[in-house]
PDB file of C-alpha atoms in Angstrom:
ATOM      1  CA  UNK A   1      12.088 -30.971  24.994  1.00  0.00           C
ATOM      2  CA  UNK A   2      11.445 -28.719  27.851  1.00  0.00           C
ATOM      3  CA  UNK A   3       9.122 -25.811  28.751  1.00  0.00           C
ATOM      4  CA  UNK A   4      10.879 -22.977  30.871  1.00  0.00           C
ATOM      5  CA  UNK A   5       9.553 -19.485  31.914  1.00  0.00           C
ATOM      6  CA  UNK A   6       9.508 -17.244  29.653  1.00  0.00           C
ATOM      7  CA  UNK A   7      11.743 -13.714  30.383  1.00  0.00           C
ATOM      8  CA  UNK A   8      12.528 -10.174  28.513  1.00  0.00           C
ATOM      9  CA  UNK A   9      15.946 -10.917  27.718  1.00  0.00           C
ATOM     10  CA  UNK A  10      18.132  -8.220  26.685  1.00  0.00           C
ATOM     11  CA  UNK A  11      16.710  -7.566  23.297  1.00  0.00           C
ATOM     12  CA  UNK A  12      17.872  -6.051  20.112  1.00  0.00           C
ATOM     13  CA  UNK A  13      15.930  -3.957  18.106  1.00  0.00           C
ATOM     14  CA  UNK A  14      15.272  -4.996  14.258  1.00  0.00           C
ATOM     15  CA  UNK A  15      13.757  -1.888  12.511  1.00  0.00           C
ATOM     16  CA  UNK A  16      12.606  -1.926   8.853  1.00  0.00           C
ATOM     17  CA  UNK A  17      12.526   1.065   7.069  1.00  0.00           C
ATOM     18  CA  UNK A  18      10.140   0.968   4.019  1.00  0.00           C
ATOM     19  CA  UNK A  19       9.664   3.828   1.521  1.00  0.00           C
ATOM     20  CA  UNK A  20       9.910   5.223  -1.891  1.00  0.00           C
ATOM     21  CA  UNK A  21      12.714   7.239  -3.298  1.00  0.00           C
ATOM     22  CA  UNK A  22      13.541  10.896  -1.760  1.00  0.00           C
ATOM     23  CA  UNK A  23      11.036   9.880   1.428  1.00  0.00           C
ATOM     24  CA  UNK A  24      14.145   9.782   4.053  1.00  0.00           C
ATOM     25  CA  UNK A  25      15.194   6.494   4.983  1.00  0.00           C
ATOM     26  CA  UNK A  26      18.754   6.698   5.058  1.00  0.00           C
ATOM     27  CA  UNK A  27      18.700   9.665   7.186  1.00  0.00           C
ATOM     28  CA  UNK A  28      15.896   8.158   9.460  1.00  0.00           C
ATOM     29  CA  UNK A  29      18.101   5.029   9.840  1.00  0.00           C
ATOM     30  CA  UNK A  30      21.091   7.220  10.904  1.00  0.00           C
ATOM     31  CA  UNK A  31      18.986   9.471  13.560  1.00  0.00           C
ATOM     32  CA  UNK A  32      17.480   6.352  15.047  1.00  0.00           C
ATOM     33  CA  UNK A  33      21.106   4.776  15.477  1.00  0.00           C
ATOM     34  CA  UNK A  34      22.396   7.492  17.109  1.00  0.00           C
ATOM     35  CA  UNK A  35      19.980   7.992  19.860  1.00  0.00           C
ATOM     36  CA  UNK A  36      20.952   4.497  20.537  1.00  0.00           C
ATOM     37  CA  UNK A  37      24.176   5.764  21.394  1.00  0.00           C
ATOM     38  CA  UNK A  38      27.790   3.781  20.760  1.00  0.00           C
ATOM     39  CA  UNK A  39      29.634   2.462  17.456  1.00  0.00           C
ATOM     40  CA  UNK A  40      27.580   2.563  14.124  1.00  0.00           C
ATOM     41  CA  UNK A  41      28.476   1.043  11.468  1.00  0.00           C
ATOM     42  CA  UNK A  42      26.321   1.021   8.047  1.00  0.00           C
ATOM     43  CA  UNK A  43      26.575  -1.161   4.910  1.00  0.00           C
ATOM     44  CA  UNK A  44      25.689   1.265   2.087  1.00  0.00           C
ATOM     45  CA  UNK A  45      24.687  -0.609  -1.269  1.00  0.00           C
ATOM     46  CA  UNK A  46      23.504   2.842  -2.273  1.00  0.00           C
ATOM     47  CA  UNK A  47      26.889   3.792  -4.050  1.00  0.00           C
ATOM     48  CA  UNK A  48      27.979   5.963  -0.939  1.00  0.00           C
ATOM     49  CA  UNK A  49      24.647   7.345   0.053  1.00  0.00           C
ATOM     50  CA  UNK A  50      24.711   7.169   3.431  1.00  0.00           C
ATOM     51  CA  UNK A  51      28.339   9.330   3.706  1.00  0.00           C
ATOM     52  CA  UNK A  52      26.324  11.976   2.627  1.00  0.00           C
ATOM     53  CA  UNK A  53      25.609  12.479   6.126  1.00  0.00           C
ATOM     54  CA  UNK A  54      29.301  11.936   7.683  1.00  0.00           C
ATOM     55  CA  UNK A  55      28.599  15.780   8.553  1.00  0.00           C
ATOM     56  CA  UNK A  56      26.161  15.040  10.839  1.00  0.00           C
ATOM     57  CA  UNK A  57      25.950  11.227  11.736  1.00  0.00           C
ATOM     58  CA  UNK A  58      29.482   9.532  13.268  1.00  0.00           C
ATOM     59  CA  UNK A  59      29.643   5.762  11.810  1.00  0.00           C
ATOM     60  CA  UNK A  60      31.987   3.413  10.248  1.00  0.00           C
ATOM     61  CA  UNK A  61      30.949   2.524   6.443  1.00  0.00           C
ATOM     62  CA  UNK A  62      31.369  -0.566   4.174  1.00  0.00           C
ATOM     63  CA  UNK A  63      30.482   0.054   0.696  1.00  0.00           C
ATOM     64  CA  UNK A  64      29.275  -2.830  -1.151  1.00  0.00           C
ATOM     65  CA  UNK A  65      29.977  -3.487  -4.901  1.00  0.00           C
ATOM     66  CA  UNK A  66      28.256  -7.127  -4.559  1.00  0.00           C
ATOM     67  CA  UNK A  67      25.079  -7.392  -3.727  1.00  0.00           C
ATOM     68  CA  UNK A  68      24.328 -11.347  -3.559  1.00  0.00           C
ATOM     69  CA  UNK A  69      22.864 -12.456  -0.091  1.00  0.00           C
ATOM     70  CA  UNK A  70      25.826 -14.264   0.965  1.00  0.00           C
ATOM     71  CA  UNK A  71      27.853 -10.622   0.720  1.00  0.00           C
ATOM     72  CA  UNK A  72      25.208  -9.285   3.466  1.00  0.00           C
ATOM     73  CA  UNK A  73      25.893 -12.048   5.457  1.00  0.00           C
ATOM     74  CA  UNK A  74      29.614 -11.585   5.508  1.00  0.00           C
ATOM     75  CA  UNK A  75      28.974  -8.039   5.909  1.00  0.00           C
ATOM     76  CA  UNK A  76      26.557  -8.140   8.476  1.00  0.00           C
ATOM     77  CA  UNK A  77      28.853 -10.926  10.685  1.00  0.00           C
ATOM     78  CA  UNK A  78      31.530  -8.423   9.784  1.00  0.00           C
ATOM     79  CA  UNK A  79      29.920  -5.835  11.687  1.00  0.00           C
ATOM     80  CA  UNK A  80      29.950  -7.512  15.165  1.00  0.00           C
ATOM     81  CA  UNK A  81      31.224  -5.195  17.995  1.00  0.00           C
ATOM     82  CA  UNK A  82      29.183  -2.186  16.716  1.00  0.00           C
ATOM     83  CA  UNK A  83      26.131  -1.335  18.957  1.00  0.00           C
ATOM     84  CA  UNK A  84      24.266  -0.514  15.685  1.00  0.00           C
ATOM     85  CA  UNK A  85      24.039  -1.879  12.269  1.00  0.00           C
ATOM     86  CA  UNK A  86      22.070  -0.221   9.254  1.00  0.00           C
ATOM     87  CA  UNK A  87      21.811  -1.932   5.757  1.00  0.00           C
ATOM     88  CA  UNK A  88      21.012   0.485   3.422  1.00  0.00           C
ATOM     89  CA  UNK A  89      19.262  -1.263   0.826  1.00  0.00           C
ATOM     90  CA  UNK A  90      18.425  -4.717   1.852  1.00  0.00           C
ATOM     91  CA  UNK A  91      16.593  -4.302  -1.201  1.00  0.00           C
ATOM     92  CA  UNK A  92      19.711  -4.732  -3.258  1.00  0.00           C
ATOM     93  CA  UNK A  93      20.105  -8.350  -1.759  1.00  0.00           C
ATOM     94  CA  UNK A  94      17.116  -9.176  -3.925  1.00  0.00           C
ATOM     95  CA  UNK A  95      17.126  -7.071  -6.951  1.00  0.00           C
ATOM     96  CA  UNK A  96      20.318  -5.687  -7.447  1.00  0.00           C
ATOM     97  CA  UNK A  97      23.706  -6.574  -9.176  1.00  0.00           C
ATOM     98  CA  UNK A  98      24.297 -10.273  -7.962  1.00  0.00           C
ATOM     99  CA  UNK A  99      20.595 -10.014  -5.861  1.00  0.00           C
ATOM    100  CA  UNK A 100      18.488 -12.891  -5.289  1.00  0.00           C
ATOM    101  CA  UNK A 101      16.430 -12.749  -8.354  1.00  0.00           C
ATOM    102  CA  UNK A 102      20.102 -12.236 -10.522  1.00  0.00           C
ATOM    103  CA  UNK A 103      21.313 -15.578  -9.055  1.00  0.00           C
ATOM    104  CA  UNK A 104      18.270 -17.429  -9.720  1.00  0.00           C
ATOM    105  CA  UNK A 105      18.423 -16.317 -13.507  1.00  0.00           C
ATOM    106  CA  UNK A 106      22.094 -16.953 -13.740  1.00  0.00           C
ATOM    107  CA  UNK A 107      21.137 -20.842 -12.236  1.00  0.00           C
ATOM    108  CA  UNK A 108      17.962 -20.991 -14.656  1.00  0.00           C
ATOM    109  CA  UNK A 109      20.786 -20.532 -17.388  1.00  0.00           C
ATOM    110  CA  UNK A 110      23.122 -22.896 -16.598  1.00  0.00           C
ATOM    111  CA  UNK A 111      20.472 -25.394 -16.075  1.00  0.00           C
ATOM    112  CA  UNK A 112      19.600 -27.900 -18.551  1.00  0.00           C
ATOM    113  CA  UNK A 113      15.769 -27.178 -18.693  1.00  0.00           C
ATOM    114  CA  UNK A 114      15.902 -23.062 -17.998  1.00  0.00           C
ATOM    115  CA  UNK A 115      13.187 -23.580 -15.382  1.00  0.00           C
ATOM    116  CA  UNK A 116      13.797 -20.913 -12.782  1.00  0.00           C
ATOM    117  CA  UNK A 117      11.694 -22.912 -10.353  1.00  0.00           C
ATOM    118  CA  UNK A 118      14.036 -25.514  -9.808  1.00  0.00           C
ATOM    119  CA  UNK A 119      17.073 -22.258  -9.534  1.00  0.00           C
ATOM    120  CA  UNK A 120      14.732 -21.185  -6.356  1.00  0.00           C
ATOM    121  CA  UNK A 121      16.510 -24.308  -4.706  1.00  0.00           C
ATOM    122  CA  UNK A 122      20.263 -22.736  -5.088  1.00  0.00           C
ATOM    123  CA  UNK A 123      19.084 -19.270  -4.089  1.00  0.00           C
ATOM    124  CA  UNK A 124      16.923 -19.799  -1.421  1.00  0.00           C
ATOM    125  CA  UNK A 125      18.634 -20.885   1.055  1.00  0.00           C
ATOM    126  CA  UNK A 126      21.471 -18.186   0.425  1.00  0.00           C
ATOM    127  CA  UNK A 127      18.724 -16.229   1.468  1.00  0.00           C
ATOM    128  CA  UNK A 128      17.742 -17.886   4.151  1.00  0.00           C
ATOM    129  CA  UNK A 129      20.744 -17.730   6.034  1.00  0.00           C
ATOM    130  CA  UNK A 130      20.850 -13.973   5.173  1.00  0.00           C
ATOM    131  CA  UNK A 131      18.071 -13.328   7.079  1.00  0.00           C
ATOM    132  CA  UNK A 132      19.404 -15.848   9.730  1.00  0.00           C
ATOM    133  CA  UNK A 133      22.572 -13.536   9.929  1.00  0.00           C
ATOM    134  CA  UNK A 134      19.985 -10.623  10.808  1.00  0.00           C
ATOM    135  CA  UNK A 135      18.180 -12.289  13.120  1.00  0.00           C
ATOM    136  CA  UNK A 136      20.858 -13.344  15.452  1.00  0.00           C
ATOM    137  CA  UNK A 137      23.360 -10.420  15.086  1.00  0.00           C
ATOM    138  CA  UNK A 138      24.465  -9.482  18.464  1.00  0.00           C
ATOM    139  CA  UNK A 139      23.850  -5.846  17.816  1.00  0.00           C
ATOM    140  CA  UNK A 140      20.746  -3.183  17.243  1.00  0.00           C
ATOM    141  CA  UNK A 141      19.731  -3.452  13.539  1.00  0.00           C
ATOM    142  CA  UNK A 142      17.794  -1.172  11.164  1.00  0.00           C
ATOM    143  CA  UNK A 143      17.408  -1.905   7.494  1.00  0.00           C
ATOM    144  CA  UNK A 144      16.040   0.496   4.958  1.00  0.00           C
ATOM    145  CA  UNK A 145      13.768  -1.113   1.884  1.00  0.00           C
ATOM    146  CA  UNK A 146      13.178   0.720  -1.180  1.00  0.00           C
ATOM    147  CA  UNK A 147       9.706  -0.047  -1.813  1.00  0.00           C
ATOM    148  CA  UNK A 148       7.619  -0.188  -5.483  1.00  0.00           C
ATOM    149  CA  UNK A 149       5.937   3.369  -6.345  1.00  0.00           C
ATOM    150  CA  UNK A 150       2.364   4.033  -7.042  1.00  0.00           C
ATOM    151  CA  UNK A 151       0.592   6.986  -8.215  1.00  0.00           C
ATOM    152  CA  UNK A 152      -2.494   8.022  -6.664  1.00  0.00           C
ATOM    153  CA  UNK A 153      -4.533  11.326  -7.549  1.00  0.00           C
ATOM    154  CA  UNK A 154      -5.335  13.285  -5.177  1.00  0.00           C
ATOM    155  CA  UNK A 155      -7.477  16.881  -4.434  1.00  0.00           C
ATOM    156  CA  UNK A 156      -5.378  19.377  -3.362  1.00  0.00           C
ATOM    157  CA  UNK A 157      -6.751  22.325  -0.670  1.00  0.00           C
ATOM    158  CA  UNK A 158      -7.892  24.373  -3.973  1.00  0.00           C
ATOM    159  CA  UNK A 159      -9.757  21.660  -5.728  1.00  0.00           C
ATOM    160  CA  UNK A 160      -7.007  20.598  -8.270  1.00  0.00           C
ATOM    161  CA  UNK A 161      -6.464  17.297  -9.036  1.00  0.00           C
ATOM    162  CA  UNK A 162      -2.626  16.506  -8.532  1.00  0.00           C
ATOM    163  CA  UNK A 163      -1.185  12.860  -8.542  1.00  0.00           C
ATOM    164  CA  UNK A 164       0.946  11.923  -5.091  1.00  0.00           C
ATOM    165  CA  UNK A 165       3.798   9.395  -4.983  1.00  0.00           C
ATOM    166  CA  UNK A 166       3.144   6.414  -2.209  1.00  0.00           C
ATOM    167  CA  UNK A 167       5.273   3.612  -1.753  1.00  0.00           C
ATOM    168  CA  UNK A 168       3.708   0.062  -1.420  1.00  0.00           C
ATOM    169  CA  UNK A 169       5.265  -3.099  -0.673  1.00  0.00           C
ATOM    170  CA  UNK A 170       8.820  -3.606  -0.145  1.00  0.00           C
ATOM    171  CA  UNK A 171      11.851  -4.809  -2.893  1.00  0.00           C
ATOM    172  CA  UNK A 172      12.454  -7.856  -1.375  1.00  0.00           C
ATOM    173  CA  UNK A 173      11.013 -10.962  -0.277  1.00  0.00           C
ATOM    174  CA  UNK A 174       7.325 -11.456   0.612  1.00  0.00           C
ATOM    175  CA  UNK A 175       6.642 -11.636   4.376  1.00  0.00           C
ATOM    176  CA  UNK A 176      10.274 -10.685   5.176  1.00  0.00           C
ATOM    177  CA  UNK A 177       8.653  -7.944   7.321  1.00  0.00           C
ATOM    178  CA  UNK A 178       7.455 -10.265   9.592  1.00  0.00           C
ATOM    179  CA  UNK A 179      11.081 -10.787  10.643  1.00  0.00           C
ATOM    180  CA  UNK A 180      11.280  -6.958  12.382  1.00  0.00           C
ATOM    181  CA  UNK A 181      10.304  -5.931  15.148  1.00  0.00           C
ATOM    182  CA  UNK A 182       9.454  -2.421  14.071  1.00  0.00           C
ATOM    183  CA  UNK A 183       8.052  -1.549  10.513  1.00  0.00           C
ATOM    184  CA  UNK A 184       7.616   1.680   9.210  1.00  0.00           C
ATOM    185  CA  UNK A 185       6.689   3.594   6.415  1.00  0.00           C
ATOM    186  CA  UNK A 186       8.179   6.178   5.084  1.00  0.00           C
ATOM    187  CA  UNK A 187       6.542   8.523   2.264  1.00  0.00           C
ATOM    188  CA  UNK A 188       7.673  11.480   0.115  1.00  0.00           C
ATOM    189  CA  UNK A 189       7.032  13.951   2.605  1.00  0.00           C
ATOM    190  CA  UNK A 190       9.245  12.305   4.943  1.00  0.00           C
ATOM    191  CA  UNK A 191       6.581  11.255   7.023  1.00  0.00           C
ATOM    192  CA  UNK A 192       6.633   8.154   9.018  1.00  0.00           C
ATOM    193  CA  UNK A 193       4.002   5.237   9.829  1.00  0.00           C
ATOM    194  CA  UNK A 194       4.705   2.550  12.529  1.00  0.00           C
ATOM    195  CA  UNK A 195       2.413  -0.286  10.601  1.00  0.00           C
ATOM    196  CA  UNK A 196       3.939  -2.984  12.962  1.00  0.00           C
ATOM    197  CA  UNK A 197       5.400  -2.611  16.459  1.00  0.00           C
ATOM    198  CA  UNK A 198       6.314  -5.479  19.495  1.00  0.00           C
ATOM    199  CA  UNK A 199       7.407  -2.763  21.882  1.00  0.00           C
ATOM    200  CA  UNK A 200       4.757  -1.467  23.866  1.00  0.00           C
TER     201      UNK A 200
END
């Protein structure tokens, strides 16, 4: 093992996009890409979403039916020679149709003592290497998360008491937002929080 100086390589950008239903992340994701500039591609587990915008966004689209980790993988290795990749929903890769916490039921079942903990060992490192795919695509790379939805009341500028829609923590893996560079949260009036940052 050897020490060598440490230098800003040519970086890619890994941007998560957190935020409840209706609060813009799709078309955040797309904006962002294309002041990047060059080819975009997007995975859209969001039943076609994200063409929605093939008005006003130019990008290449794979629609996914499958959401298990090891179809983001494939997709996201897929998507080498773009400048930009957006997933939009990572979140399906762990609650959705095939998702993380579907394959660890599915194991659970065909196990002889139903204990999910044990299923943990087939599905984690599926997931693993999912966000390994992520990490070390060759590419810019900005994921949207759905995230859960709380209800807060709130006063209102004549004194009424209304209740406002906030989004908490992201579907998908604890601490998977450590694995960004960029974090930010969206809410239902489309505005948007940087709650982590590495660029200065």
């Amino acid at each position: 093992m050897v020490f060598k100086k440490a230098t800003k390589k040519d970086s890619k950008l890994r941007l998560g996009l957190m935020g409840p239903a209706g609060s813009g992340k799709t078309y955040t994701a797309l904006a962002v890409a294309k002041h990047f500039g060059g080819r975009v591609a997007v995975i859209d587990s969001e039943h076609g979403s994200a063409s929605k915008y093939a008005d006003l966004f130019d990008f290449d689209v794979l629609e996914l039916a499958s959401f298990s980790p090891n179809d983001y993988t494939n997709a996201i290795k897929a998507a080498e020679g773009y400048d930009v990749l957006i997933i939009d929903s990572l979140s399906h890769a762990w609650s959705g149709k095939n998702g993380a916490l579907e394959l660890v039921d599915k194991a659970a079942a065909r196990s002889k003592s139903g204990n999910s903990f044990a299923a943990w060992r087939e599905v984690t490192p599926l997931h693993n290497q999912m966000v390994e795919a992520i990490m070390e695509a060759k590419l810019h790379l900005i994921a949207t998360l759905r995230s859960k939805v709380e209800y807060t009341i709130e006063e209102n500028d004549r004194g009424k008491k209304i209740p406002r829609k906030v989004g908490m923590a992201p579907i998908q893996r604890e601490g998977l937002e450590y694995e960004f560079d960029v974090v930010g949260d969206l809410d239902w009036a489309n505005r948007l929080v940087v709650t982590k940052t590495r660029c200065p």
